[in-house]
PDB file of N, CA and C in Angstrom:
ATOM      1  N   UNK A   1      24.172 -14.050 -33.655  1.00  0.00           N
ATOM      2  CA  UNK A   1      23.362 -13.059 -32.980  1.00  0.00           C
ATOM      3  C   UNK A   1      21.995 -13.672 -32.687  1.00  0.00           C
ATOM      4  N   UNK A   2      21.887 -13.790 -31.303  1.00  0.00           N
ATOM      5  CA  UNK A   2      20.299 -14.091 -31.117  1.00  0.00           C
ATOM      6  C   UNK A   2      19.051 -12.947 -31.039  1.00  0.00           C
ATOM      7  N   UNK A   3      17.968 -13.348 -31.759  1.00  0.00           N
ATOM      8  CA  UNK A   3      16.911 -12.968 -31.549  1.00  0.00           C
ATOM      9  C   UNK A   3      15.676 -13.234 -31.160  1.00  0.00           C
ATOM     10  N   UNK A   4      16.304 -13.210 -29.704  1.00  0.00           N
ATOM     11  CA  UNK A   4      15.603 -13.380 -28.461  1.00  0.00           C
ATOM     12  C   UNK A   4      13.946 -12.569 -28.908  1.00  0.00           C
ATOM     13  N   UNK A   5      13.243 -13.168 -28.731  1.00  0.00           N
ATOM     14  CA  UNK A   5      11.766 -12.138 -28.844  1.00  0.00           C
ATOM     15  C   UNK A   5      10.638 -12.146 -27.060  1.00  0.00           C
ATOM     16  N   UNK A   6      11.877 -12.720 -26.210  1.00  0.00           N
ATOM     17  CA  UNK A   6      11.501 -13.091 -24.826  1.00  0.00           C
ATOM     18  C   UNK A   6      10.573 -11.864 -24.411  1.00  0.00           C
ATOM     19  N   UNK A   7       9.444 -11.408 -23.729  1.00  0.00           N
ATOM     20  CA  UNK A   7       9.202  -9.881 -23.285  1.00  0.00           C
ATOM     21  C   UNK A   7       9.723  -9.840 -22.055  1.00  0.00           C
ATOM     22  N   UNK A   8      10.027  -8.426 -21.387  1.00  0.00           N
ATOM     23  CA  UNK A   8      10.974  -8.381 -20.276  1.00  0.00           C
ATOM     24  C   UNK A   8       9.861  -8.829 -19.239  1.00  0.00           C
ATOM     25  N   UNK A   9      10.719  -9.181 -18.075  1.00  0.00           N
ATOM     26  CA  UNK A   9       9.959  -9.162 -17.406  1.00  0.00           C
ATOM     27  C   UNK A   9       8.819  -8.624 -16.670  1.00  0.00           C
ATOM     28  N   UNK A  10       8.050  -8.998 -16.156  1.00  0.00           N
ATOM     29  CA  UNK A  10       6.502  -8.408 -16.297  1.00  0.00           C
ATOM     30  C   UNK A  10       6.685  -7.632 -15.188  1.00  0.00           C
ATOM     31  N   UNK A  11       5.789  -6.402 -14.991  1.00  0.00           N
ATOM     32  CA  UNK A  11       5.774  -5.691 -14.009  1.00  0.00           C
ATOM     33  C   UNK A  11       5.849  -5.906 -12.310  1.00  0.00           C
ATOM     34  N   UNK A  12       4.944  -7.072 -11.978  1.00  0.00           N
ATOM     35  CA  UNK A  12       5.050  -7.379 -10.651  1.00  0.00           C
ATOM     36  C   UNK A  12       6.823  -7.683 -10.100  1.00  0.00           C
ATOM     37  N   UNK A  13       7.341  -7.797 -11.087  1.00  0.00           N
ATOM     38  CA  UNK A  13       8.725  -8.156 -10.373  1.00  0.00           C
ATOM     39  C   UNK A  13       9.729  -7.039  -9.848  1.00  0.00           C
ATOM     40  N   UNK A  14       9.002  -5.811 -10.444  1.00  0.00           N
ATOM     41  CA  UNK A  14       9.753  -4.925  -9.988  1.00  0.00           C
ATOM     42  C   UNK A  14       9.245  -3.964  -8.648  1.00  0.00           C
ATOM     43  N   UNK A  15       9.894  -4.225  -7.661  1.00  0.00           N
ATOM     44  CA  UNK A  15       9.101  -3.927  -5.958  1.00  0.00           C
ATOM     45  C   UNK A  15       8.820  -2.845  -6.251  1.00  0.00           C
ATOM     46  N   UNK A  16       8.627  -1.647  -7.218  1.00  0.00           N
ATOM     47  CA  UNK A  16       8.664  -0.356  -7.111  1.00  0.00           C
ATOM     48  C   UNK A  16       7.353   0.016  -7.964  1.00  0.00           C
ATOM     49  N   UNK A  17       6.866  -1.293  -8.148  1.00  0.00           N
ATOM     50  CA  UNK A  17       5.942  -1.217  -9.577  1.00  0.00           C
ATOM     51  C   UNK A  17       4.328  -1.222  -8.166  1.00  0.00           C
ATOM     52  N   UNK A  18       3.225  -0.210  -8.678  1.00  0.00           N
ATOM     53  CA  UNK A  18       2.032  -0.227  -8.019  1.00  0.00           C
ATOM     54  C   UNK A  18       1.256  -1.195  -8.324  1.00  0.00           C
ATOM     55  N   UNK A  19       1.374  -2.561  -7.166  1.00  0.00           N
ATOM     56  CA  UNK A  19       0.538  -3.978  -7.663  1.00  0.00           C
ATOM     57  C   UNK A  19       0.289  -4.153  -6.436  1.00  0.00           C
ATOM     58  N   UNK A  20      -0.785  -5.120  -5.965  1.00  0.00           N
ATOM     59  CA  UNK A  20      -1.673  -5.301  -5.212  1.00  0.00           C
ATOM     60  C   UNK A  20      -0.320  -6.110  -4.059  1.00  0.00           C
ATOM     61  N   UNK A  21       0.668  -6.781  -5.099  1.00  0.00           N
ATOM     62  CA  UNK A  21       1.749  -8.032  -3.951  1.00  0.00           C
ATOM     63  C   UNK A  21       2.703  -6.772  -3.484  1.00  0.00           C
ATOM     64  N   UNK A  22       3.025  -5.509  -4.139  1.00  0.00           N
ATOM     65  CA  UNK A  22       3.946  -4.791  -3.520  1.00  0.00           C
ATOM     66  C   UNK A  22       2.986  -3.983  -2.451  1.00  0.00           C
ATOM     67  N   UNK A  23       2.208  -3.583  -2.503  1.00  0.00           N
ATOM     68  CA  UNK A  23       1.317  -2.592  -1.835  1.00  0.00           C
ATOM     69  C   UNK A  23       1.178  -3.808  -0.198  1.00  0.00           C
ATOM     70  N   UNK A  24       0.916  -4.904  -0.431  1.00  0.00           N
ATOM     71  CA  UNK A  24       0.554  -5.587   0.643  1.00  0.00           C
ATOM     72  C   UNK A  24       2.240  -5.840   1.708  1.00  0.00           C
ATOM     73  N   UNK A  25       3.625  -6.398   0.364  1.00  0.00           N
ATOM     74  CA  UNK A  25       4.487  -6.318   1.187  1.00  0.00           C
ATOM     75  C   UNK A  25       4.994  -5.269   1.908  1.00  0.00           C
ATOM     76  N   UNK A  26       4.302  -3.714   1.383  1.00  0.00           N
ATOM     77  CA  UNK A  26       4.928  -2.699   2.369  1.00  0.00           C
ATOM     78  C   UNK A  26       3.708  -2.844   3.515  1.00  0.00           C
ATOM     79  N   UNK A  27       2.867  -2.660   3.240  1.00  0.00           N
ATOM     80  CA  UNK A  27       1.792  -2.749   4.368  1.00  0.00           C
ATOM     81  C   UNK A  27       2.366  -3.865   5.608  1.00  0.00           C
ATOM     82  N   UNK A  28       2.898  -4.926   5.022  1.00  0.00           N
ATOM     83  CA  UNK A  28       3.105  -5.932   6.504  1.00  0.00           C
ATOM     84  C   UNK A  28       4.272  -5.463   7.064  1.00  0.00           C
ATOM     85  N   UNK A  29       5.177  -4.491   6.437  1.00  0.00           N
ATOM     86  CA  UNK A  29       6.186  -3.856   7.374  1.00  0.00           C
ATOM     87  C   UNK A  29       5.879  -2.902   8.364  1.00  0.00           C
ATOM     88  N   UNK A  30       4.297  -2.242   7.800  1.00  0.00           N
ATOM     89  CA  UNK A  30       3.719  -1.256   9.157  1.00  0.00           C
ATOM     90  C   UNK A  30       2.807  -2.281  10.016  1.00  0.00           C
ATOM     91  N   UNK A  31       2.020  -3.370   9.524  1.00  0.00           N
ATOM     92  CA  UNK A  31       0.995  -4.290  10.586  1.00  0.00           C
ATOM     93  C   UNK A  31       1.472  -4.460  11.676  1.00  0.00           C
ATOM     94  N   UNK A  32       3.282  -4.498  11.983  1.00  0.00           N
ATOM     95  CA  UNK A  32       3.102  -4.799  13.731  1.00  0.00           C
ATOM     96  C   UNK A  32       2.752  -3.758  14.582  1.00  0.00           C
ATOM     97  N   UNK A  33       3.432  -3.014  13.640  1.00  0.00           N
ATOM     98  CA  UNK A  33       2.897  -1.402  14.657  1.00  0.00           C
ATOM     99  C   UNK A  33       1.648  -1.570  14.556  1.00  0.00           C
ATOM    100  N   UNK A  34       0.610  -1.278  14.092  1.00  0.00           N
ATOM    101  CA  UNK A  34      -0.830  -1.142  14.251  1.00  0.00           C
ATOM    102  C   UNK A  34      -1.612  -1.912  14.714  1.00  0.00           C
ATOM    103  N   UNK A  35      -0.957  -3.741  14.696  1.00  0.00           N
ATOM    104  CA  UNK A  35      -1.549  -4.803  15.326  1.00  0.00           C
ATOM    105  C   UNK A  35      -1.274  -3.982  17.307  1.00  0.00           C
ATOM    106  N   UNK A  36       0.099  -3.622  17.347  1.00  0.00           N
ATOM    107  CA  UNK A  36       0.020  -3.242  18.808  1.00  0.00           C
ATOM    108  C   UNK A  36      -0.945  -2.679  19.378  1.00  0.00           C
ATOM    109  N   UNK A  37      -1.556  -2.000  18.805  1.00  0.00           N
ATOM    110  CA  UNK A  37      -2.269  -0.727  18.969  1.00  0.00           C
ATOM    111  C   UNK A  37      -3.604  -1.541  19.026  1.00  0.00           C
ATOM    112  N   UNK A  38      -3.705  -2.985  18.630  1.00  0.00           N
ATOM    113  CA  UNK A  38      -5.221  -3.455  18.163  1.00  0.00           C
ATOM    114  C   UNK A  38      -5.813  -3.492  17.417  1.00  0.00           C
ATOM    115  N   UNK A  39      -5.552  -2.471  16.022  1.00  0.00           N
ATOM    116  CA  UNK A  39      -5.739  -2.792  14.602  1.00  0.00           C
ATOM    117  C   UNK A  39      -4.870  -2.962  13.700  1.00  0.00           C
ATOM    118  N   UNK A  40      -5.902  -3.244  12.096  1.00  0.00           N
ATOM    119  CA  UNK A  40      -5.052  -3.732  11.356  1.00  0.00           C
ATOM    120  C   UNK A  40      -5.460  -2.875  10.342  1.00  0.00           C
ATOM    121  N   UNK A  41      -4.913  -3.428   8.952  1.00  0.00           N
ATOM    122  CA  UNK A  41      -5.231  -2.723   7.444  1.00  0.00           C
ATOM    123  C   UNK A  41      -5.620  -3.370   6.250  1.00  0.00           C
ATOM    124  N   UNK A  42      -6.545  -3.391   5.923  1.00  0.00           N
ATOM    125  CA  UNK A  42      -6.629  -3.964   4.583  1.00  0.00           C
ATOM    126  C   UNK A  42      -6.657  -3.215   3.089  1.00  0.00           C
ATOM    127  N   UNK A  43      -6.227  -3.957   2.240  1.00  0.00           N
ATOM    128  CA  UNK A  43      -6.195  -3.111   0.976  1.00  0.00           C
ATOM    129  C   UNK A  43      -7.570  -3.597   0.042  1.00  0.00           C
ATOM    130  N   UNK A  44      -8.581  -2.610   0.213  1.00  0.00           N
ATOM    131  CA  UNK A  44      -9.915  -2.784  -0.320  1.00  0.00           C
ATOM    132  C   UNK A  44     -10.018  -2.691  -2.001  1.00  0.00           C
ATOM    133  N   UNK A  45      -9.007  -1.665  -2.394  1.00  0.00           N
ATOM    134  CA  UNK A  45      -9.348  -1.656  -4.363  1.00  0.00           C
ATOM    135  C   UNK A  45      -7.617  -0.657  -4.553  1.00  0.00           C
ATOM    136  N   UNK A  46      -7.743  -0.746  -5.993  1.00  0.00           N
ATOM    137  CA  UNK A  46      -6.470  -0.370  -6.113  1.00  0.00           C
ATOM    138  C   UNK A  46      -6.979   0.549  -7.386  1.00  0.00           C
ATOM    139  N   UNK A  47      -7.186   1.995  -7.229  1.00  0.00           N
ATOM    140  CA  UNK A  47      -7.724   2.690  -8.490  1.00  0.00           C
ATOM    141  C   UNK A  47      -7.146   2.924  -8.440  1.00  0.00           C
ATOM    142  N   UNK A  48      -5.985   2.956 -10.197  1.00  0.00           N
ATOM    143  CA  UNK A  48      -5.277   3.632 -10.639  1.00  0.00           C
ATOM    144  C   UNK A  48      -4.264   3.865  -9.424  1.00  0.00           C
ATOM    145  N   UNK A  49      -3.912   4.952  -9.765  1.00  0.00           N
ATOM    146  CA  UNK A  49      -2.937   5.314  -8.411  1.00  0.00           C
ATOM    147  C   UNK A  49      -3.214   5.824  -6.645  1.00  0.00           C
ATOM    148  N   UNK A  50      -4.290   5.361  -6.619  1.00  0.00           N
ATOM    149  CA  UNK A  50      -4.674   5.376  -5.349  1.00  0.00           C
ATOM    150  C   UNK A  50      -5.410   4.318  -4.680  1.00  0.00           C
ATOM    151  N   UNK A  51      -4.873   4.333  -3.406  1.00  0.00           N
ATOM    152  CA  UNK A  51      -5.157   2.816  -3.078  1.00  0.00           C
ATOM    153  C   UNK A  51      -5.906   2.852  -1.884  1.00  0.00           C
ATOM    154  N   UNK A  52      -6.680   2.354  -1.696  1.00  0.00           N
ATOM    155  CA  UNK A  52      -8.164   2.511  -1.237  1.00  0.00           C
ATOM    156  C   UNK A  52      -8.204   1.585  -0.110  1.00  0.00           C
ATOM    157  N   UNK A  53      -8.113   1.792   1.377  1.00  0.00           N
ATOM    158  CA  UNK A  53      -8.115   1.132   3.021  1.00  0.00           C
ATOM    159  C   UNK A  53      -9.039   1.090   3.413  1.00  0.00           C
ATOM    160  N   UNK A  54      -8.959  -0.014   4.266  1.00  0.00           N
ATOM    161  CA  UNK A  54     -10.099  -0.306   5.470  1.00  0.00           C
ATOM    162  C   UNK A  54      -9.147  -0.108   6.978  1.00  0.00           C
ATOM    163  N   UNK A  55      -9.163   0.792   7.377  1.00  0.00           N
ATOM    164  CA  UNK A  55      -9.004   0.622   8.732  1.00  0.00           C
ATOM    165  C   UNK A  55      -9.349  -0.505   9.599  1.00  0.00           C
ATOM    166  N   UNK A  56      -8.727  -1.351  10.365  1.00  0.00           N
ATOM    167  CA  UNK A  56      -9.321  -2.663  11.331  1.00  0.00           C
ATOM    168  C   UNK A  56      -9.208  -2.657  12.419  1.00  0.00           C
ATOM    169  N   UNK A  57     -10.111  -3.161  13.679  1.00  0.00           N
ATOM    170  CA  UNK A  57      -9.860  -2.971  15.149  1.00  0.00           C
ATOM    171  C   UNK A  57     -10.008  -1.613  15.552  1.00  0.00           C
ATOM    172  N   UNK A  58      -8.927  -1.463  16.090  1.00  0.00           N
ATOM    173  CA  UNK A  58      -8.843  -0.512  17.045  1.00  0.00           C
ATOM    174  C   UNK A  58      -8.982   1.322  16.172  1.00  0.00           C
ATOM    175  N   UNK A  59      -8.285   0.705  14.778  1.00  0.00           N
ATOM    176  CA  UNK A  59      -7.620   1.427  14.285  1.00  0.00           C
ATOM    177  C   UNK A  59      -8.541   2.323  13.147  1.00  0.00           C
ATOM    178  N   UNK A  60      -9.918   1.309  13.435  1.00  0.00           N
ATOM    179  CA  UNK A  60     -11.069   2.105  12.385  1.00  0.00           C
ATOM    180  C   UNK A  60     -11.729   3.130  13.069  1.00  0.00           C
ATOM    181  N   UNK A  61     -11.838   3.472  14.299  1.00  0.00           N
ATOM    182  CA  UNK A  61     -12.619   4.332  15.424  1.00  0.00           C
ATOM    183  C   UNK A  61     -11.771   5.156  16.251  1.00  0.00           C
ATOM    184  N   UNK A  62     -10.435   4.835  15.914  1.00  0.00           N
ATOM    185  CA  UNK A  62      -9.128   5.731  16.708  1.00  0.00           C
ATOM    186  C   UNK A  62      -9.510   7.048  16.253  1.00  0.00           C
ATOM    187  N   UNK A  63      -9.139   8.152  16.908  1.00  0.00           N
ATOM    188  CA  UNK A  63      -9.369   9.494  16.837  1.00  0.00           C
ATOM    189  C   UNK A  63      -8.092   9.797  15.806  1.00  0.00           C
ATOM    190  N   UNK A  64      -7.288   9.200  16.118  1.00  0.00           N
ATOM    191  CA  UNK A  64      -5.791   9.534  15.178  1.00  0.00           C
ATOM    192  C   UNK A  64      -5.470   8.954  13.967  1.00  0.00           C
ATOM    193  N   UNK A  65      -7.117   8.144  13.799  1.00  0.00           N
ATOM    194  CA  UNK A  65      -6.561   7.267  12.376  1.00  0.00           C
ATOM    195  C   UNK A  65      -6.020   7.940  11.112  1.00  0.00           C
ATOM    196  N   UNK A  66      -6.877   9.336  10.822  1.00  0.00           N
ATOM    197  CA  UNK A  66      -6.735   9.910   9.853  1.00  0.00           C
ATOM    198  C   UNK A  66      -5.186  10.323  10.063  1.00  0.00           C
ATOM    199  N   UNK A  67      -4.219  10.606  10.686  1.00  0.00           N
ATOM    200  CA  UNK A  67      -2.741  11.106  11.029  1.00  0.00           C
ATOM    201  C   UNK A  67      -2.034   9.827  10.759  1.00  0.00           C
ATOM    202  N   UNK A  68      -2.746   8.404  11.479  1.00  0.00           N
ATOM    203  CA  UNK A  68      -2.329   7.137  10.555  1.00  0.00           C
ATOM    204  C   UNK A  68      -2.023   6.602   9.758  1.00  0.00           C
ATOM    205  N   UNK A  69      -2.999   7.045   8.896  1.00  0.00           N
ATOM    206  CA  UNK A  69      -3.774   6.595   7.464  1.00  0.00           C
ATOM    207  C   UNK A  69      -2.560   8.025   6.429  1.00  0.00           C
ATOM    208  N   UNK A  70      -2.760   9.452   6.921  1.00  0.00           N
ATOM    209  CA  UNK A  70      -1.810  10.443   5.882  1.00  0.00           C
ATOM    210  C   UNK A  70      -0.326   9.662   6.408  1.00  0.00           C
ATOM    211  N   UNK A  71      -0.003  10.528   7.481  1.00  0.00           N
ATOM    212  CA  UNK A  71       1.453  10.211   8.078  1.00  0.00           C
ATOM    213  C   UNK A  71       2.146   8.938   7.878  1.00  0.00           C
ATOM    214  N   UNK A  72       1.332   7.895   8.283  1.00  0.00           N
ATOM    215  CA  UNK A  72       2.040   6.170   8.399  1.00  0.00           C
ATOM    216  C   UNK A  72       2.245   5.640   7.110  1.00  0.00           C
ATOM    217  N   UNK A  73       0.730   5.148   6.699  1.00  0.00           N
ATOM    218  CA  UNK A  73       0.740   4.374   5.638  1.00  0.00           C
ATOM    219  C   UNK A  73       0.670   4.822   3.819  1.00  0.00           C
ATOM    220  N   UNK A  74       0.001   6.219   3.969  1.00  0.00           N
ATOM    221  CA  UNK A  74       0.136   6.931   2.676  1.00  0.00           C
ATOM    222  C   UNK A  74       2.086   7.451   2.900  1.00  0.00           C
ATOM    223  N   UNK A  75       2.838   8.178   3.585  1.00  0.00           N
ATOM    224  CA  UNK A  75       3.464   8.273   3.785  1.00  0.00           C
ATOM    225  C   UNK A  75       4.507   6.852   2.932  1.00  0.00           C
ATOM    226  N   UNK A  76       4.843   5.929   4.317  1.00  0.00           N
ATOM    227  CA  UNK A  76       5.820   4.902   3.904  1.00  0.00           C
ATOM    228  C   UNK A  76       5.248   3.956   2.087  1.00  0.00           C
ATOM    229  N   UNK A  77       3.777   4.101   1.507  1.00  0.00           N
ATOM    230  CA  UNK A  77       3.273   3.223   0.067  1.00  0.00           C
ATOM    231  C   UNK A  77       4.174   4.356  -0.614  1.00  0.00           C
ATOM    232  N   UNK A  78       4.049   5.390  -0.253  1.00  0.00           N
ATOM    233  CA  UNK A  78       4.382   6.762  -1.469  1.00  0.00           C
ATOM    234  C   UNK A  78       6.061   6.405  -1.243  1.00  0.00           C
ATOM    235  N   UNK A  79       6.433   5.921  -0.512  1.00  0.00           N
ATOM    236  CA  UNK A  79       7.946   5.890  -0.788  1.00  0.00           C
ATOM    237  C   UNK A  79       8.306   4.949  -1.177  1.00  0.00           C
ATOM    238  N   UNK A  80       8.398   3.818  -1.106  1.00  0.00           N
ATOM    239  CA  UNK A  80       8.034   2.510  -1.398  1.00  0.00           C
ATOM    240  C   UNK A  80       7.390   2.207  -3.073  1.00  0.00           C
ATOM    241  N   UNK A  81       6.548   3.039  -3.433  1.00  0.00           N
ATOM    242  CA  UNK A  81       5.825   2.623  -4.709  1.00  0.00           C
ATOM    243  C   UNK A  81       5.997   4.200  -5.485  1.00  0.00           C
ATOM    244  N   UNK A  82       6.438   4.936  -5.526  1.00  0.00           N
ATOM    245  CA  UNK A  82       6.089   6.418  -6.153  1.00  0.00           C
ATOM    246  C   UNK A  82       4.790   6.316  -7.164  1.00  0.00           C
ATOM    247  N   UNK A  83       4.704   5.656  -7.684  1.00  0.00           N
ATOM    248  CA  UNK A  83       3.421   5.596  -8.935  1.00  0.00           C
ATOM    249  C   UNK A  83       2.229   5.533  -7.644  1.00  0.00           C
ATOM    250  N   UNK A  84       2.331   5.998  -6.560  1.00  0.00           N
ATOM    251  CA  UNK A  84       1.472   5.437  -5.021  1.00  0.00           C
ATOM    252  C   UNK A  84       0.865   7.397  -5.405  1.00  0.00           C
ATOM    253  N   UNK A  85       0.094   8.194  -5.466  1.00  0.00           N
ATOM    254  CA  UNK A  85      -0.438   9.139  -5.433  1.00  0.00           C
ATOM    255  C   UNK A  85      -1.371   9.364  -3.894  1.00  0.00           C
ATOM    256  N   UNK A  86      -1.984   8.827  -3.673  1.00  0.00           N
ATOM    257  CA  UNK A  86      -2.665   8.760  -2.692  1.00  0.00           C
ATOM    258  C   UNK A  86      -3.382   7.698  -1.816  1.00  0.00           C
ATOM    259  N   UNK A  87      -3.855   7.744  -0.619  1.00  0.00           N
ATOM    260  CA  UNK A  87      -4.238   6.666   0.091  1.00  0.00           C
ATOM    261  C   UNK A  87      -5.683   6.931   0.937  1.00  0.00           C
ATOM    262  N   UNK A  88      -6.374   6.151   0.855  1.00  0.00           N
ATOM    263  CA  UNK A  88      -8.030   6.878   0.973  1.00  0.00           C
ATOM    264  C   UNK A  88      -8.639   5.891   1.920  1.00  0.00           C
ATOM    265  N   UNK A  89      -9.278   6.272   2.743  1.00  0.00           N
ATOM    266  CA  UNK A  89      -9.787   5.007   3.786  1.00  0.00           C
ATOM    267  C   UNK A  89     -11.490   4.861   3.452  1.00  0.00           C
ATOM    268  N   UNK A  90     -11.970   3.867   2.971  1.00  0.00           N
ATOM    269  CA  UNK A  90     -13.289   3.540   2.768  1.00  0.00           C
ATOM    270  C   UNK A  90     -13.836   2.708   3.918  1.00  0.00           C
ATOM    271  N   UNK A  91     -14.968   3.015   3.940  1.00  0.00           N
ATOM    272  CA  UNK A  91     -15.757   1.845   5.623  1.00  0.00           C
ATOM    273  C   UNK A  91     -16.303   0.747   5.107  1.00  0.00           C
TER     274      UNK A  91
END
């Protein structure tokens, strides 16, 4: 009988886990859409369960960002990450 004392693997490996590498790989599945449009997104801080945007280009002065920002990208992180609570755009 082995007694393995290995610890499991660490959190980032699990895509479902709220980390700065999962938050960014869902984000580059929405960047082409928003690059079309002329902007982009960055991920500015990661409190706790809410994760804190910069709107870019086109996409910081769009009239529709806020429908963007709920609908698009809080939307597809919250499905993608559930431990994802909310998504907040800072300037």
């Amino acid at each position: 009988m082995s007694t393995d004392t290995t610890p499991a693997a660490p959190e980032a490996s699990d895509p479902h886990a709220l980390t700065l590498e999962n938050v960014e790989r869902t984000l580059d599945e929405l960047r082409p859409y928003l690059m079309a449009d002329g902007g982009n997104v960055e991920v500015v801080e990661i409190d706790g369960p809410i994760v804190k945007v910069r709107l870019q280009g086109a996409c910081g002065s769009c009239p529709s960002s806020t429908m963007t920002l709920k609908m698009g990208i809080e939307r597809k992180l919250r499905e993608a990450i559930p431990e994802v609570s909310e998504v907040v755009q800072v300037l």
